[in-house]
PDB file of C-alpha atoms and ligand atoms in Angstrom:
ATOM      1  CA  MET A 670     123.919  97.575 108.120  1.00 91.00           C
ATOM      2  CA  LYS A 671     122.302  96.108 111.205  1.00 96.00           C
ATOM      3  CA  ASN A 672     119.170  97.801 112.473  1.00 98.00           C
ATOM      4  CA  LEU A 673     117.612  97.784 115.938  1.00 98.00           C
ATOM      5  CA  VAL A 674     114.274  99.033 117.228  1.00 98.00           C
ATOM      6  CA  VAL A 675     114.201  99.316 121.008  1.00 98.00           C
ATOM      7  CA  TYR A 676     111.124 100.624 122.771  1.00 98.00           C
ATOM      8  CA  TYR A 677     109.136 100.863 125.949  1.00 98.00           C
ATOM      9  CA  SER A 678     105.339 100.732 125.921  1.00 98.00           C
ATOM     10  CA  LEU A 679     102.983 100.748 128.882  1.00 97.00           C
ATOM     11  CA  SER A 680      99.640 100.505 127.094  1.00 97.00           C
ATOM     12  CA  GLY A 681     100.543  99.209 123.630  1.00 97.00           C
ATOM     13  CA  ASN A 682     100.690 102.251 121.348  1.00 98.00           C
ATOM     14  CA  THR A 683     104.451 102.548 121.081  1.00 98.00           C
ATOM     15  CA  GLU A 684     104.598  98.804 120.576  1.00 98.00           C
ATOM     16  CA  VAL A 685     102.405  99.019 117.467  1.00 98.00           C
ATOM     17  CA  VAL A 686     104.624 101.794 116.090  1.00 98.00           C
ATOM     18  CA  ALA A 687     107.830  99.930 116.969  1.00 98.00           C
ATOM     19  CA  GLN A 688     106.606  96.740 115.296  1.00 98.00           C
ATOM     20  CA  GLU A 689     105.790  98.598 112.108  1.00 98.00           C
ATOM     21  CA  ILE A 690     109.167 100.354 112.049  1.00 98.00           C
ATOM     22  CA  ALA A 691     111.006  97.071 112.658  1.00 98.00           C
ATOM     23  CA  LYS A 692     109.144  95.447 109.781  1.00 97.00           C
ATOM     24  CA  LEU A 693     109.999  98.250 107.360  1.00 97.00           C
ATOM     25  CA  ILE A 694     113.677  98.453 108.279  1.00 97.00           C
ATOM     26  CA  GLU A 695     114.103  94.674 108.722  1.00 96.00           C
ATOM     27  CA  GLY A 696     115.424  95.357 112.194  1.00 97.00           C
ATOM     28  CA  ASP A 697     115.567  93.430 115.421  1.00 98.00           C
ATOM     29  CA  LEU A 698     112.791  94.420 117.824  1.00 98.00           C
ATOM     30  CA  LYS A 699     113.530  94.669 121.539  1.00 98.00           C
ATOM     31  CA  ARG A 700     111.151  95.694 124.297  1.00 98.00           C
ATOM     32  CA  ILE A 701     112.351  97.367 127.483  1.00 98.00           C
ATOM     33  CA  GLU A 702     110.476  95.957 130.457  1.00 97.00           C
ATOM     34  CA  CYS A 703     110.058  97.405 133.921  1.00 97.00           C
ATOM     35  CA  ILE A 704     110.684  95.283 136.992  1.00 96.00           C
ATOM     36  CA  LYS A 705     107.254  96.519 138.107  1.00 95.00           C
ATOM     37  CA  GLU A 706     104.985  98.385 135.698  1.00 95.00           C
ATOM     38  CA  PRO A 707     103.960 101.762 137.169  1.00 95.00           C
ATOM     39  CA  GLY A 708     100.426 103.039 137.679  1.00 95.00           C
ATOM     40  CA  PHE A 709      99.394 106.339 136.084  1.00 95.00           C
ATOM     41  CA  VAL A 710     100.177 108.602 139.029  1.00 97.00           C
ATOM     42  CA  TRP A 711     103.623 107.172 139.724  1.00 96.00           C
ATOM     43  CA  ALA A 712     104.445 107.118 136.004  1.00 97.00           C
ATOM     44  CA  ALA A 713     103.614 110.823 135.705  1.00 97.00           C
ATOM     45  CA  LEU A 714     105.325 111.811 138.936  1.00 97.00           C
ATOM     46  CA  SER A 715     108.463 109.808 138.280  1.00 96.00           C
ATOM     47  CA  ALA A 716     108.716 111.293 134.786  1.00 96.00           C
ATOM     48  CA  ILE A 717     108.385 114.829 136.176  1.00 97.00           C
ATOM     49  CA  LEU A 718     111.125 114.054 138.692  1.00 95.00           C
ATOM     50  CA  GLY A 719     113.333 112.559 135.968  1.00 90.00           C
ATOM     51  CA  ILE A 720     113.622 109.250 137.790  1.00 90.00           C
ATOM     52  CA  LYS A 721     115.310 106.316 136.113  1.00 88.00           C
ATOM     53  CA  GLY A 722     112.818 103.443 136.446  1.00 87.00           C
ATOM     54  CA  LYS A 723     114.081  99.963 137.300  1.00 94.00           C
ATOM     55  CA  ILE A 724     114.143  97.798 134.173  1.00 97.00           C
ATOM     56  CA  LYS A 725     114.790  94.111 133.544  1.00 97.00           C
ATOM     57  CA  PRO A 726     118.259  93.183 132.261  1.00 97.00           C
ATOM     58  CA  LEU A 727     118.625  93.731 128.523  1.00 96.00           C
ATOM     59  CA  ASP A 728     119.191  90.656 126.342  1.00 95.00           C
ATOM     60  CA  PHE A 729     120.903  92.626 123.571  1.00 96.00           C
ATOM     61  CA  SER A 730     123.733  95.065 123.092  1.00 96.00           C
ATOM     62  CA  VAL A 731     123.406  98.268 121.098  1.00 97.00           C
ATOM     63  CA  GLU A 732     127.051  97.799 120.214  1.00 96.00           C
ATOM     64  CA  GLU A 733     126.111  95.141 117.621  1.00 97.00           C
ATOM     65  CA  TYR A 734     124.041  97.605 115.578  1.00 97.00           C
ATOM     66  CA  ASP A 735     124.657 100.476 113.167  1.00 97.00           C
ATOM     67  CA  ASN A 736     121.235 102.123 113.316  1.00 97.00           C
ATOM     68  CA  VAL A 737     119.254 102.320 116.530  1.00 98.00           C
ATOM     69  CA  PHE A 738     115.616 103.419 116.723  1.00 98.00           C
ATOM     70  CA  VAL A 739     114.622 104.350 120.286  1.00 98.00           C
ATOM     71  CA  GLY A 740     110.975 104.902 121.152  1.00 98.00           C
ATOM     72  CA  GLY A 741     108.592 105.395 124.025  1.00 98.00           C
ATOM     73  CA  PRO A 742     105.547 107.283 125.229  1.00 98.00           C
ATOM     74  CA  VAL A 743     105.592 110.862 126.494  1.00 98.00           C
ATOM     75  CA  TRP A 744     104.749 111.032 130.190  1.00 98.00           C
ATOM     76  CA  ALA A 745     103.863 114.385 131.747  1.00 98.00           C
ATOM     77  CA  ALA A 746     105.620 116.218 128.891  1.00 98.00           C
ATOM     78  CA  LYS A 747     108.831 114.289 129.659  1.00 98.00           C
ATOM     79  CA  SER A 748     110.552 111.122 128.506  1.00 97.00           C
ATOM     80  CA  CYS A 749     109.240 108.056 130.318  1.00 97.00           C
ATOM     81  CA  THR A 750     111.317 106.627 133.146  1.00 97.00           C
ATOM     82  CA  PRO A 751     112.200 103.216 131.580  1.00 97.00           C
ATOM     83  CA  ILE A 752     113.616 105.093 128.579  1.00 97.00           C
ATOM     84  CA  ASN A 753     115.575 107.335 130.982  1.00 97.00           C
ATOM     85  CA  THR A 754     117.192 104.209 132.409  1.00 97.00           C
ATOM     86  CA  PHE A 755     117.921 102.771 128.994  1.00 97.00           C
ATOM     87  CA  LEU A 756     119.546 106.002 127.802  1.00 97.00           C
ATOM     88  CA  ASP A 757     121.571 106.180 130.985  1.00 96.00           C
ATOM     89  CA  LYS A 758     122.862 102.602 130.581  1.00 94.00           C
ATOM     90  CA  THR A 759     123.633 102.762 126.857  1.00 97.00           C
ATOM     91  CA  ASP A 760     126.726 103.821 124.989  1.00 96.00           C
ATOM     92  CA  PHE A 761     125.692 105.272 121.624  1.00 97.00           C
ATOM     93  CA  LYS A 762     129.184 105.939 120.322  1.00 97.00           C
ATOM     94  CA  ASN A 763     129.197 105.893 116.495  1.00 94.00           C
ATOM     95  CA  LYS A 764     125.552 104.827 116.284  1.00 97.00           C
ATOM     96  CA  ASN A 765     123.011 106.489 114.037  1.00 97.00           C
ATOM     97  CA  VAL A 766     120.043 107.123 116.281  1.00 98.00           C
ATOM     98  CA  TYR A 767     116.407 107.736 115.388  1.00 98.00           C
ATOM     99  CA  ILE A 768     113.959 108.793 118.099  1.00 98.00           C
ATOM    100  CA  PHE A 769     110.245 108.048 117.967  1.00 98.00           C
ATOM    101  CA  LEU A 770     107.612 109.009 120.521  1.00 98.00           C
ATOM    102  CA  THR A 771     103.895 108.498 120.976  1.00 98.00           C
ATOM    103  CA  GLN A 772     101.639 110.902 122.830  1.00 98.00           C
ATOM    104  CA  SER A 773      98.017 112.034 122.933  1.00 98.00           C
ATOM    105  CA  ASP A 774      98.839 115.669 122.144  1.00 98.00           C
ATOM    106  CA  GLU A 775      98.984 116.766 118.508  1.00 97.00           C
ATOM    107  CA  LYS A 776     101.838 119.241 119.114  1.00 98.00           C
ATOM    108  CA  THR A 777     105.389 118.099 118.360  1.00 98.00           C
ATOM    109  CA  PRO A 778     107.029 117.042 121.649  1.00 98.00           C
ATOM    110  CA  SER A 779     110.107 119.202 120.997  1.00 98.00           C
ATOM    111  CA  THR A 780     111.321 119.419 124.573  1.00 98.00           C
ATOM    112  CA  VAL A 781     111.178 115.639 124.956  1.00 98.00           C
ATOM    113  CA  PHE A 782     113.045 115.166 121.682  1.00 98.00           C
ATOM    114  CA  ASP A 783     115.636 117.731 122.789  1.00 98.00           C
ATOM    115  CA  SER A 784     116.191 116.131 126.148  1.00 98.00           C
ATOM    116  CA  MET A 785     116.582 112.644 124.625  1.00 98.00           C
ATOM    117  CA  LYS A 786     118.794 114.016 121.861  1.00 98.00           C
ATOM    118  CA  SER A 787     121.188 115.712 124.254  1.00 98.00           C
ATOM    119  CA  ARG A 788     121.587 112.549 126.354  1.00 98.00           C
ATOM    120  CA  ILE A 789     122.229 110.410 123.257  1.00 98.00           C
ATOM    121  CA  GLN A 790     124.623 112.937 121.754  1.00 98.00           C
ATOM    122  CA  SER A 791     126.562 113.250 124.982  1.00 97.00           C
ATOM    123  CA  ASP A 792     127.058 109.476 124.717  1.00 95.00           C
ATOM    124  CA  GLY A 793     128.496 109.846 121.222  1.00 96.00           C
ATOM    125  CA  GLY A 794     125.359 109.071 119.209  1.00 98.00           C
ATOM    126  CA  ASN A 795     124.571 110.732 115.907  1.00 98.00           C
ATOM    127  CA  ILE A 796     120.907 111.780 115.875  1.00 98.00           C
ATOM    128  CA  VAL A 797     119.490 111.331 112.392  1.00 97.00           C
ATOM    129  CA  ASP A 798     115.812 112.153 112.855  1.00 98.00           C
ATOM    130  CA  CYS A 799     112.877 112.350 115.251  1.00 98.00           C
ATOM    131  CA  PHE A 800     109.277 111.356 114.703  1.00 98.00           C
ATOM    132  CA  PHE A 801     106.099 111.170 116.754  1.00 98.00           C
ATOM    133  CA  VAL A 802     102.675 109.588 116.461  1.00 98.00           C
ATOM    134  CA  GLN A 803      99.571 111.020 118.049  1.00 98.00           C
ATOM    135  CA  THR A 804      97.539 108.389 119.870  1.00 97.00           C
ATOM    136  CA  GLN A 805      94.411 108.210 121.995  1.00 93.00           C
ATOM    137  CA  MET A 806      94.475 107.395 125.681  1.00 85.00           C
ATOM    138  CA  LYS A 807      91.378 105.163 125.512  1.00 89.00           C
ATOM    139  CA  SER A 808      92.322 102.736 122.766  1.00 94.00           C
ATOM    140  CA  VAL A 809      95.429 101.291 121.195  1.00 97.00           C
ATOM    141  CA  ILE A 810      96.263 102.791 117.831  1.00 96.00           C
ATOM    142  CA  SER A 811      95.590 100.601 114.787  1.00 96.00           C
ATOM    143  CA  VAL A 812      98.311  99.574 112.356  1.00 95.00           C
ATOM    144  CA  ASP A 813      96.205 100.953 109.498  1.00 95.00           C
ATOM    145  CA  THR A 814      96.305 104.451 110.988  1.00 94.00           C
ATOM    146  CA  ILE A 815     100.059 104.570 111.301  1.00 96.00           C
ATOM    147  CA  LYS A 816     101.203 102.619 108.231  1.00 96.00           C
ATOM    148  CA  ARG A 817     101.330 105.613 105.877  1.00 97.00           C
ATOM    149  CA  PRO A 818     103.018 108.184 108.178  1.00 97.00           C
ATOM    150  CA  ILE A 819     105.611 105.647 109.307  1.00 98.00           C
ATOM    151  CA  THR A 820     106.346 104.507 105.756  1.00 98.00           C
ATOM    152  CA  ASP A 821     106.767 108.145 104.715  1.00 98.00           C
ATOM    153  CA  TRP A 822     109.115 108.765 107.632  1.00 98.00           C
ATOM    154  CA  ILE A 823     111.270 105.708 106.930  1.00 97.00           C
ATOM    155  CA  ASP A 824     111.375 106.498 103.198  1.00 96.00           C
ATOM    156  CA  LYS A 825     113.299 109.705 104.020  1.00 95.00           C
ATOM    157  CA  PHE A 826     116.405 107.743 104.966  1.00 93.00           C
ATOM    158  CA  LYS A 827     115.671 104.130 103.991  1.00 92.00           C
ATOM    159  CA  VAL A 828     118.559 104.040 101.531  1.00 91.00           C
ATOM    160  CA  ASN A 829     121.018 104.576 104.426  1.00 90.00           C
ATOM    161  CA  LEU A 830     119.615 101.650 106.397  1.00 93.00           C
ATOM    162  CA  PHE A 831     120.354  98.920 103.915  1.00 90.00           C
ATOM    163  CA  ASN A 832     123.739  99.647 102.366  1.00 73.00           C
TER     164      ASN A 832
HETATM  165  C1  FMN B 333     101.500 108.738 133.046  1.00 54.48           C
HETATM  166  C2  FMN B 333     101.141 109.257 131.682  1.00 54.48           C
HETATM  167  C3  FMN B 333     101.410 110.570 131.359  1.00 54.48           C
HETATM  168  C4  FMN B 333     101.107 111.042 130.077  1.00 54.48           C
HETATM  169  N1  FMN B 333     101.443 112.333 129.768  1.00 54.48           N
HETATM  170  C5  FMN B 333     101.228 112.788 128.508  1.00 54.48           C
HETATM  171  C6  FMN B 333     101.627 114.098 128.133  1.00 54.48           C
HETATM  172  O1  FMN B 333     102.185 114.865 128.921  1.00 54.48           O
HETATM  173  N2  FMN B 333     101.354 114.503 126.876  1.00 54.48           N
HETATM  174  C7  FMN B 333     100.717 113.715 125.972  1.00 54.48           C
HETATM  175  O2  FMN B 333     100.500 114.147 124.847  1.00 54.48           O
HETATM  176  N3  FMN B 333     100.354 112.432 126.284  1.00 54.48           N
HETATM  177  C8  FMN B 333     100.593 111.964 127.526  1.00 54.48           C
HETATM  178  N4  FMN B 333     100.238 110.681 127.863  1.00 54.48           N
HETATM  179  C9  FMN B 333      99.649 109.822 126.827  1.00 54.48           C
HETATM  180  C10 FMN B 333     100.674 108.829 126.271  1.00 54.48           C
HETATM  181  O3  FMN B 333     101.869 109.484 125.905  1.00 54.48           O
HETATM  182  C11 FMN B 333     100.118 108.117 125.058  1.00 54.48           C
HETATM  183  O4  FMN B 333      98.896 107.503 125.377  1.00 54.48           O
HETATM  184  C12 FMN B 333     101.104 107.099 124.521  1.00 54.48           C
HETATM  185  O5  FMN B 333     100.788 106.755 123.202  1.00 54.48           O
HETATM  186  C13 FMN B 333     101.140 105.862 125.387  1.00 54.48           C
HETATM  187  O6  FMN B 333     102.057 104.959 124.824  1.00 54.48           O
HETATM  188  P1  FMN B 333     102.040 103.404 125.206  1.00 54.48           P
HETATM  189  O7  FMN B 333     100.654 102.914 124.883  1.00 54.48           O
HETATM  190  O8  FMN B 333     103.074 102.830 124.327  1.00 54.48           O
HETATM  191  O9  FMN B 333     102.359 103.291 126.653  1.00 54.48           O
HETATM  192  C14 FMN B 333     100.507 110.184 129.122  1.00 54.48           C
HETATM  193  C15 FMN B 333     100.206 108.872 129.476  1.00 54.48           C
HETATM  194  C16 FMN B 333     100.536 108.390 130.729  1.00 54.48           C
HETATM  195  C17 FMN B 333     100.235 106.962 131.081  1.00 54.48           C
END
């Protein structure tokens, strides 16, 4: 099984989570980058409007992988715009897909999960599970804080990632 972790992160939180996941699943780690990183207001507005942000060309193909972990921050109770672009560009046919999000709210971001799920499923992806980490806007989350919840999450299906 070949495992991929692909993520977008504006201020570093999702990156910390993505790095930890990649380590645990022995996966390749790929960062989605914007052509121009947005400021707060445009990020929020563009997410509300469902805009697909311009991203740099990807140097990998999801096609090479069996299991794909896709993660990003919640913006204005929506998926962030670089992730919108990535989902739009990607064919998930026959891929097992795991979604992870970071956000400052403690409440499960169900509507964001649902909207990402439906786009991935309509592209043929099989959603296995969703997970989120609560972060703080003022500082980047520490690895120590997230180690245990992420390990517990991965342990639920780890056996399927290595056979
Ligand atoms: C433009 C913008 C909008 C945000 N909107 C929300 C939101 O609606 N709900 C929430 O819980 N957190 C919200 N946040 C907080 C981020 O989701 C949170 O800080 C996240 O961990 C940032 O991830 P990153 O550091 O990987 O960019 C928002 C942050 C930004 C920059």
